[in-house]
Coordinates of N, CA, C and O in Angstrom, one line a residue:
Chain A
X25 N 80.8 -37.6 -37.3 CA 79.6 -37.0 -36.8 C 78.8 -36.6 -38.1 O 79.2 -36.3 -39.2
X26 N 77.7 -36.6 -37.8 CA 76.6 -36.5 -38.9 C 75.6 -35.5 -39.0 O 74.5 -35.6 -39.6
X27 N 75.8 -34.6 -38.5 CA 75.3 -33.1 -38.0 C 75.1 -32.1 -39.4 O 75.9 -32.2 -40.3
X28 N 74.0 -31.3 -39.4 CA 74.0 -31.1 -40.5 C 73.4 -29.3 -40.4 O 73.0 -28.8 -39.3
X29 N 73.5 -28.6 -41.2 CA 73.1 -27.1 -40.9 C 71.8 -26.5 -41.6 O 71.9 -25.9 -42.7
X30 N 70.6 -26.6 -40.9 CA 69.3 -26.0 -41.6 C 69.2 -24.7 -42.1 O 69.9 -23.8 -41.7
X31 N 68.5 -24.7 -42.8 CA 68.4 -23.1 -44.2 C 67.0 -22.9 -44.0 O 66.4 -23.9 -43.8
X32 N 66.4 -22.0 -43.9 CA 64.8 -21.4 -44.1 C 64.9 -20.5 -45.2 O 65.5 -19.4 -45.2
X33 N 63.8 -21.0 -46.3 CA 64.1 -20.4 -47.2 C 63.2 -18.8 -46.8 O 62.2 -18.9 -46.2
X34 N 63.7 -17.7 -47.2 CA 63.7 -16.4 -47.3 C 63.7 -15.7 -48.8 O 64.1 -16.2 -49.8
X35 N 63.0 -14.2 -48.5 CA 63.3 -13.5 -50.1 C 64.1 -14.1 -50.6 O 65.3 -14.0 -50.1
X36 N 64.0 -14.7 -51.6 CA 65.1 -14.7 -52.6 C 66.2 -15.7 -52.2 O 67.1 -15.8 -53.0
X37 N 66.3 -16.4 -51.2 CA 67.1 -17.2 -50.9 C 67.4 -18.4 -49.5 O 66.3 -18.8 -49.1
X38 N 68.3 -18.7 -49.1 CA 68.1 -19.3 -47.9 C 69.0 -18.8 -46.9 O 70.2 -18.5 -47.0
X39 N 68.2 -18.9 -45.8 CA 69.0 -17.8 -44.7 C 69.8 -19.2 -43.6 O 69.1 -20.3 -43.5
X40 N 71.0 -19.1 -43.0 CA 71.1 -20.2 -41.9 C 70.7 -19.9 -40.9 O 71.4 -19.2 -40.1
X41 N 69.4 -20.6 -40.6 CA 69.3 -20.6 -38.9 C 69.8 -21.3 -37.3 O 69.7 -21.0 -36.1
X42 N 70.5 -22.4 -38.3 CA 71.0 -23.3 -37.2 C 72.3 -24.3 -37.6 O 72.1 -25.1 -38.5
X43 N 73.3 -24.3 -37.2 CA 74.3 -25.1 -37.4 C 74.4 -26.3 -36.3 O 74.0 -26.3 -35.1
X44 N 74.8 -27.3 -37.0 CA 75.0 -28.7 -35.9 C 73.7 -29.4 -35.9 O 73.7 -30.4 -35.2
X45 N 72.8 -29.3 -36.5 CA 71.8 -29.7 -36.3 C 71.3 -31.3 -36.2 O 71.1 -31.8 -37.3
X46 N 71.1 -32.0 -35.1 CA 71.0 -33.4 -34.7 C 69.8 -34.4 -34.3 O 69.8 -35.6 -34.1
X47 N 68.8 -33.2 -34.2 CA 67.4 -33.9 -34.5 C 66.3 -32.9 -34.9 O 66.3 -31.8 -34.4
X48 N 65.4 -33.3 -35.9 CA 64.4 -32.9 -36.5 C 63.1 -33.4 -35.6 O 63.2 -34.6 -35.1
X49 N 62.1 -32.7 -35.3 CA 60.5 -33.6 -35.2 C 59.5 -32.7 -34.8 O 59.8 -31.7 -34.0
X50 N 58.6 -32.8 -35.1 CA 57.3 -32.1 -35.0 C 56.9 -32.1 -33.5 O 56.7 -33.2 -32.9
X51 N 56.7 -31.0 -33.1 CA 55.7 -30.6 -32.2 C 54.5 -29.9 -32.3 O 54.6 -28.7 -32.3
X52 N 53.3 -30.6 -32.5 CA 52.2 -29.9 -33.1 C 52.1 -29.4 -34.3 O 51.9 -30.1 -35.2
X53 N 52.1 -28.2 -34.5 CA 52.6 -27.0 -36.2 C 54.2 -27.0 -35.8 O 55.1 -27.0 -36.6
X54 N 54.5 -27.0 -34.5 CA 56.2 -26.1 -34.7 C 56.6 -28.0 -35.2 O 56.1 -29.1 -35.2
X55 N 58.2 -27.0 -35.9 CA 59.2 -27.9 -36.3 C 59.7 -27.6 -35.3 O 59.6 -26.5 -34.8
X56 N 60.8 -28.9 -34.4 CA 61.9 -28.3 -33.4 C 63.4 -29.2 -33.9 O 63.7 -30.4 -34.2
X57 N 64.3 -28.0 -33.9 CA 65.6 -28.5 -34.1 C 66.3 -28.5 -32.9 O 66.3 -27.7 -32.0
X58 N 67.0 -29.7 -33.0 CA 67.7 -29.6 -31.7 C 69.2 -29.7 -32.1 O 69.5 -30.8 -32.5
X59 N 70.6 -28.5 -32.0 CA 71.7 -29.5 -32.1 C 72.8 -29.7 -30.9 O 72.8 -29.6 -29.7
X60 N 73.6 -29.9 -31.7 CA 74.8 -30.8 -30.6 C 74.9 -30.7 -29.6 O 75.4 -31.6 -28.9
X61 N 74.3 -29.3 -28.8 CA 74.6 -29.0 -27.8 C 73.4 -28.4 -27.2 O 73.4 -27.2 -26.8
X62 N 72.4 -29.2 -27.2 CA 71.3 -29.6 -26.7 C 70.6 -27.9 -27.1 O 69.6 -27.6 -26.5
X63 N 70.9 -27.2 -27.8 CA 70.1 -25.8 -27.8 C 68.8 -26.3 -28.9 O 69.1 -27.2 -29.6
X64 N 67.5 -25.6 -28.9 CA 66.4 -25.7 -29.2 C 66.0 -24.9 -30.1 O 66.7 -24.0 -29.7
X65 N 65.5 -24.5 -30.9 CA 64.7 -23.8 -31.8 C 63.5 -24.4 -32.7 O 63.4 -25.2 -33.5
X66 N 62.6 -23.6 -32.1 CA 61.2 -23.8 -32.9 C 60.5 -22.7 -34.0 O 60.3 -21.5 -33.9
X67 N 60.2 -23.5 -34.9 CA 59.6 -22.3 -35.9 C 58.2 -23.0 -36.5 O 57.8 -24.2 -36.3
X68 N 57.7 -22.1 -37.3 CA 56.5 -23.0 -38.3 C 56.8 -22.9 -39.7 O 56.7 -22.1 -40.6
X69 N 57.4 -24.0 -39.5 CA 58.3 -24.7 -41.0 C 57.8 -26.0 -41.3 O 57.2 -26.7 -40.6
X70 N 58.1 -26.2 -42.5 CA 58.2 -27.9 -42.9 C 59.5 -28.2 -43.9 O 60.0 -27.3 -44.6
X71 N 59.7 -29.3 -43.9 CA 61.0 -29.9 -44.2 C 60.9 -29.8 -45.7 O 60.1 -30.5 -46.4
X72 N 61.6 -28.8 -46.3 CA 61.8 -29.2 -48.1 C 62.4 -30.4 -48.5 O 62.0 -31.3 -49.2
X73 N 63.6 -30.3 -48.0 CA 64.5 -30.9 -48.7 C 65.8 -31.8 -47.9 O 66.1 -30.8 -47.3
X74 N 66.5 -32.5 -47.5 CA 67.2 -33.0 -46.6 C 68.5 -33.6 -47.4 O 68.3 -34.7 -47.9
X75 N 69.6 -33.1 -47.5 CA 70.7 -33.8 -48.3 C 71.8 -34.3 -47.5 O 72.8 -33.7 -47.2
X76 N 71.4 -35.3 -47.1 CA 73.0 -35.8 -45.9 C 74.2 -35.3 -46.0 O 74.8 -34.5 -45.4
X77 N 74.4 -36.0 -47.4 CA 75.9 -35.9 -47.5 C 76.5 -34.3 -47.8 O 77.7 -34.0 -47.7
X78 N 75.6 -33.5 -48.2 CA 75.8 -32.3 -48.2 C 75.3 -31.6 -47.1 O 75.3 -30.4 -47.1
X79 N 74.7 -32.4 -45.8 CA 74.9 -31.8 -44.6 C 73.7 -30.5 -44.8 O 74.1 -29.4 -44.4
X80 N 72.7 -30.5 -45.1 CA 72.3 -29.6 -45.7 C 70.3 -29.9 -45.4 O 69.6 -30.7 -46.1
X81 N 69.9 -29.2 -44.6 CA 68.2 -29.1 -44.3 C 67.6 -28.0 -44.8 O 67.9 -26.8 -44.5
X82 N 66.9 -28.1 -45.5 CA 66.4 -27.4 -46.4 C 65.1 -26.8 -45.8 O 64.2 -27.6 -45.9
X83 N 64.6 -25.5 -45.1 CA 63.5 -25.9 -44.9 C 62.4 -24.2 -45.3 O 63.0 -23.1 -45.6
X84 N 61.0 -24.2 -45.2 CA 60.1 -23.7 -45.8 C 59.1 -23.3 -44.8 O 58.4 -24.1 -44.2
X85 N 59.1 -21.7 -44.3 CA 58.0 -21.4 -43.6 C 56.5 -22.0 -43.7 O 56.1 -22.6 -44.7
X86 N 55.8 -21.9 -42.6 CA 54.2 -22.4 -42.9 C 53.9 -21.2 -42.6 O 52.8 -20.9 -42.8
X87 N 54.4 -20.6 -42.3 CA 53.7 -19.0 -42.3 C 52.5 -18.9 -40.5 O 52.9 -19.5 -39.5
X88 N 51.4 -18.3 -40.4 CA 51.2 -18.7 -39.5 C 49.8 -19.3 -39.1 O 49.1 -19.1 -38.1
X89 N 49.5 -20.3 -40.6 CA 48.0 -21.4 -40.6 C 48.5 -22.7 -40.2 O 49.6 -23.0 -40.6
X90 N 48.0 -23.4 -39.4 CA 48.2 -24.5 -39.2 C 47.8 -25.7 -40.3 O 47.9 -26.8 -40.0
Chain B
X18 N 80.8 -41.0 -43.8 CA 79.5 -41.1 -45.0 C 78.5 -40.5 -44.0 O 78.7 -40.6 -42.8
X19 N 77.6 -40.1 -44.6 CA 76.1 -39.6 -43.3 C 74.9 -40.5 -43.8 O 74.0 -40.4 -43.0
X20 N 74.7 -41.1 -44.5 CA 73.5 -41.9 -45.0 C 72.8 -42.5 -43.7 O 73.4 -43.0 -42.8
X21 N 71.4 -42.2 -44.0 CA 70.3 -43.0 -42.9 C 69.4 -43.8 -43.3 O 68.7 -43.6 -44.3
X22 N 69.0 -44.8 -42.5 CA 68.4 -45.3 -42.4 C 66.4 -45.1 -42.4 O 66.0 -44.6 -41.4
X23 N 65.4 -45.5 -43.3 CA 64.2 -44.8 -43.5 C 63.4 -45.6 -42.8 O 63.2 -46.7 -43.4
X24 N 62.7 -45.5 -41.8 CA 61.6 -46.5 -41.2 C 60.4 -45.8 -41.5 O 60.4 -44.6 -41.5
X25 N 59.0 -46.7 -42.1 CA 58.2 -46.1 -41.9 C 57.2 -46.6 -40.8 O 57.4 -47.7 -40.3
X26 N 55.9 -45.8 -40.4 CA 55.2 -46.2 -39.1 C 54.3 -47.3 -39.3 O 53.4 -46.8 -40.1
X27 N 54.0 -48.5 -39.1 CA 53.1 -49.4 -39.7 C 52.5 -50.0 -38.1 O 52.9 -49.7 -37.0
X28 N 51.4 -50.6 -38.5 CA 50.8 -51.2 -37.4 C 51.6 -51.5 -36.2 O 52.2 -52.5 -36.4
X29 N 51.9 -51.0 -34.8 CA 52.4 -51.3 -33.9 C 53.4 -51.6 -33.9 O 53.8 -52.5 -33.1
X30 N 54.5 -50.7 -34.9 CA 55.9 -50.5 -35.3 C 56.7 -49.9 -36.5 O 56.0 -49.2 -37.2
X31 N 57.7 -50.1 -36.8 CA 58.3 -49.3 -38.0 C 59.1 -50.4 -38.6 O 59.9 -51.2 -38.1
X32 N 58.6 -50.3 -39.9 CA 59.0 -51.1 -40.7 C 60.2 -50.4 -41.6 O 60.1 -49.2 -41.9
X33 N 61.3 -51.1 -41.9 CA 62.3 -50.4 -42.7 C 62.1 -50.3 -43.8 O 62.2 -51.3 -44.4
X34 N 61.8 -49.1 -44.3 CA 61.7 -49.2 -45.9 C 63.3 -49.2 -47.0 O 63.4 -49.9 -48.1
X35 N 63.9 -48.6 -46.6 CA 65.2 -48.0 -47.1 C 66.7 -47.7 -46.5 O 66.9 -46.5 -46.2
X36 N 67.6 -48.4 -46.4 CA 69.1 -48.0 -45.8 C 69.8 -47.3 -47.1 O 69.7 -47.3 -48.4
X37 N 70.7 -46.5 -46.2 CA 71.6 -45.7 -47.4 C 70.7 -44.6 -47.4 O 71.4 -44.0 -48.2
X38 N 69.9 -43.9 -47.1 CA 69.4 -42.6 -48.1 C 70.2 -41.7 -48.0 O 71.1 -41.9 -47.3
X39 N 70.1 -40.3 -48.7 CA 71.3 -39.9 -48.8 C 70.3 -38.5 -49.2 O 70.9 -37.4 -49.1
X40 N 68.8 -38.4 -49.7 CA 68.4 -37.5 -49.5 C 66.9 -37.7 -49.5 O 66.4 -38.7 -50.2
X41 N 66.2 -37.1 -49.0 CA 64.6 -36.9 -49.2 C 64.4 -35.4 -49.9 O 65.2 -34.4 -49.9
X42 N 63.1 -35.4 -50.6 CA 62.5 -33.8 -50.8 C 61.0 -34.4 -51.5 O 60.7 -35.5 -52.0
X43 N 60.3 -33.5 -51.3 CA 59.0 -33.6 -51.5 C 58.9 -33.3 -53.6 O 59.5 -32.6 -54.3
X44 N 58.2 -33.9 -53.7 CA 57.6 -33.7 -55.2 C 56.0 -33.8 -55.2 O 55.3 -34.8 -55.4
X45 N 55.6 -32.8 -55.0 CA 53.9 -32.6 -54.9 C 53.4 -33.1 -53.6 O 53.7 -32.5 -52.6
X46 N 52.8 -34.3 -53.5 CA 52.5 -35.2 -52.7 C 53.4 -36.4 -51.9 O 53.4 -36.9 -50.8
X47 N 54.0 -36.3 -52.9 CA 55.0 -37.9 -52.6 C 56.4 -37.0 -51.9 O 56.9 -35.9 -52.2
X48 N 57.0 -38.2 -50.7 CA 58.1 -38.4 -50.7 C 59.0 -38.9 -51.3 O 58.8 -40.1 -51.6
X49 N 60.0 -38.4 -51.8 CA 61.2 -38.7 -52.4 C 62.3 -39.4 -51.6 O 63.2 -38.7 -51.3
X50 N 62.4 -40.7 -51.3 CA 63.8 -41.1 -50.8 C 64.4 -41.3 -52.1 O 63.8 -41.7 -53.2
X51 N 65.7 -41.1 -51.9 CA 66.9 -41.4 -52.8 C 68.3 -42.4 -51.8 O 68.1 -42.4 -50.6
X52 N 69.2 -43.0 -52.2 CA 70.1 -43.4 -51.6 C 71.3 -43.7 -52.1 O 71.4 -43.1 -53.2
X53 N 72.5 -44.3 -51.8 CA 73.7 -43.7 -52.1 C 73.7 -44.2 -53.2 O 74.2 -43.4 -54.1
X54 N 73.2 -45.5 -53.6 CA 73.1 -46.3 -55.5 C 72.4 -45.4 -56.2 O 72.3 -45.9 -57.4
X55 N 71.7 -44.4 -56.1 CA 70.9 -43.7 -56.6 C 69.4 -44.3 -56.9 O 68.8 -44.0 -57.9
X56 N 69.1 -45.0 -56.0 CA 67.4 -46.4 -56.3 C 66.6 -44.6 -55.5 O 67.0 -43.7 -54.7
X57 N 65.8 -44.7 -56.0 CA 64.8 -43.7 -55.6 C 63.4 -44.5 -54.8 O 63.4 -45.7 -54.9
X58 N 62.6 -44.1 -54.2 CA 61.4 -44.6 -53.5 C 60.5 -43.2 -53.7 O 61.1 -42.1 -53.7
X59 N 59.5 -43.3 -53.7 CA 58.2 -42.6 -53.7 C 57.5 -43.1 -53.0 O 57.2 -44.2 -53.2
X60 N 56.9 -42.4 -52.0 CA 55.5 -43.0 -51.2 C 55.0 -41.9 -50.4 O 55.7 -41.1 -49.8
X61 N 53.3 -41.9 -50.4 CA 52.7 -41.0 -49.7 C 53.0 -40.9 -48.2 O 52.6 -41.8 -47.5
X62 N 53.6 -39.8 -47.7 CA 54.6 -40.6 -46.4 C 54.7 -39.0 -45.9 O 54.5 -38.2 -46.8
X63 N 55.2 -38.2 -44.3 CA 55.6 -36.9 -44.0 C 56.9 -37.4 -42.8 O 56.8 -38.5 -42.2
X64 N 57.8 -36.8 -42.6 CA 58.8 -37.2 -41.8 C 58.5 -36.4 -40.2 O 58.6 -35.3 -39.8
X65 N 58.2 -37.4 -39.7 CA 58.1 -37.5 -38.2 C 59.1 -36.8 -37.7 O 59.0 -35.7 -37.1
X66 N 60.3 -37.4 -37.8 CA 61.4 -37.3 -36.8 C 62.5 -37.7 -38.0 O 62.4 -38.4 -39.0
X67 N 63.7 -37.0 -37.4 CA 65.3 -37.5 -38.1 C 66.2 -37.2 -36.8 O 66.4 -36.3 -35.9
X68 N 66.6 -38.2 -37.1 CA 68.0 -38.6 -35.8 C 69.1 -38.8 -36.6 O 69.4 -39.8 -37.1
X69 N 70.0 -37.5 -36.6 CA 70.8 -38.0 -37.5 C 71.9 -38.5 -37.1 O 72.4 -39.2 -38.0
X70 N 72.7 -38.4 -35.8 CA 73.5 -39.4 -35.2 C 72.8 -40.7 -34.8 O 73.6 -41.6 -34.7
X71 N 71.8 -41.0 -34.5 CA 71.1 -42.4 -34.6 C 70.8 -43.3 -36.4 O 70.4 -44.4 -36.7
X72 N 71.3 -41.9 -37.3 CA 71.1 -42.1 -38.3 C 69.6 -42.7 -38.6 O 69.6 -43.8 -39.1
X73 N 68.5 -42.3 -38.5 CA 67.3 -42.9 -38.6 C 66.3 -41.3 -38.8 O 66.2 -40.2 -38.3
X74 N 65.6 -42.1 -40.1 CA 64.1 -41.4 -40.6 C 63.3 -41.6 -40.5 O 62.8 -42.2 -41.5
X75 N 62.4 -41.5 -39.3 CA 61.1 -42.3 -39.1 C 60.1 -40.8 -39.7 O 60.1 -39.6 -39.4
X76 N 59.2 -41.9 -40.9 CA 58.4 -41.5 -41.2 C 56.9 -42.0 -40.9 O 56.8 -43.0 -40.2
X77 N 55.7 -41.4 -41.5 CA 54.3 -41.8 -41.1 C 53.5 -41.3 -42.4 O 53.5 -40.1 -42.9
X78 N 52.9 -42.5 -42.8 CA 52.0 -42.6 -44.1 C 51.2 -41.5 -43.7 O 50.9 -41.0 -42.7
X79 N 51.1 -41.1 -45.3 CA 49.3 -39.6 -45.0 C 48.3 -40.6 -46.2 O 47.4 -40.0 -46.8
X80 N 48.4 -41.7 -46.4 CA 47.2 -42.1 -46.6 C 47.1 -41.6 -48.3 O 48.0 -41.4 -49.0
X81 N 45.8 -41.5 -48.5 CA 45.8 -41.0 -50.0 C 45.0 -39.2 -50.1 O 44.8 -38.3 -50.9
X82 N 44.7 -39.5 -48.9 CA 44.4 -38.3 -48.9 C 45.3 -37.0 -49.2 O 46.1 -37.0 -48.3
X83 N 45.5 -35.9 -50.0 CA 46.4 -34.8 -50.6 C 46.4 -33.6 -49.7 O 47.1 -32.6 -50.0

């Protein structure tokens, strides 16, 4: 399995918002993650950084400008 | 291994740019693919969608516009 765990970066560091994570895609401004088990989360993010093999989604508020 | 496959959106389909990647991240403008040989790709590009049990990164050109 190839599931991976997204980070939003925060003060000073990166917080985990989601484990399992199995698809990424844009809805409008939101980012939606969806994982393993079909649960949903949307935010206004964009993708920093994405490291497979370290399983690892890197991502970066847009704050709340489109 | 988690490595995916990079499509990008071209005229009335997705052309494969890249197998193996192993990570993306933004540097200014450009997308960054990397892959498991370590060959790098640069191109003005934003990520649509990631499927990571389909293993697939469909991306879409931004043109030259910044």
């Amino acid at each position: 399995m190839c599931e991976a765990h997204a980070y939003l970066a925060s003060d000073g560091g990166q917080e985990k918002i989601m484990e399992n994570v199995v698809t990424l895609n844009y809805d409008g401004d939101d980012l939606v993650l969806r994982d393993l088990f079909g649960d949903e989360k949307r935010l206004k993010a964009r993708i920093r950084e994405i490291a497979l093999l370290e399983r690892r989604i890197s991502l970066e508020p847009t704050g709340t400008s489109s």
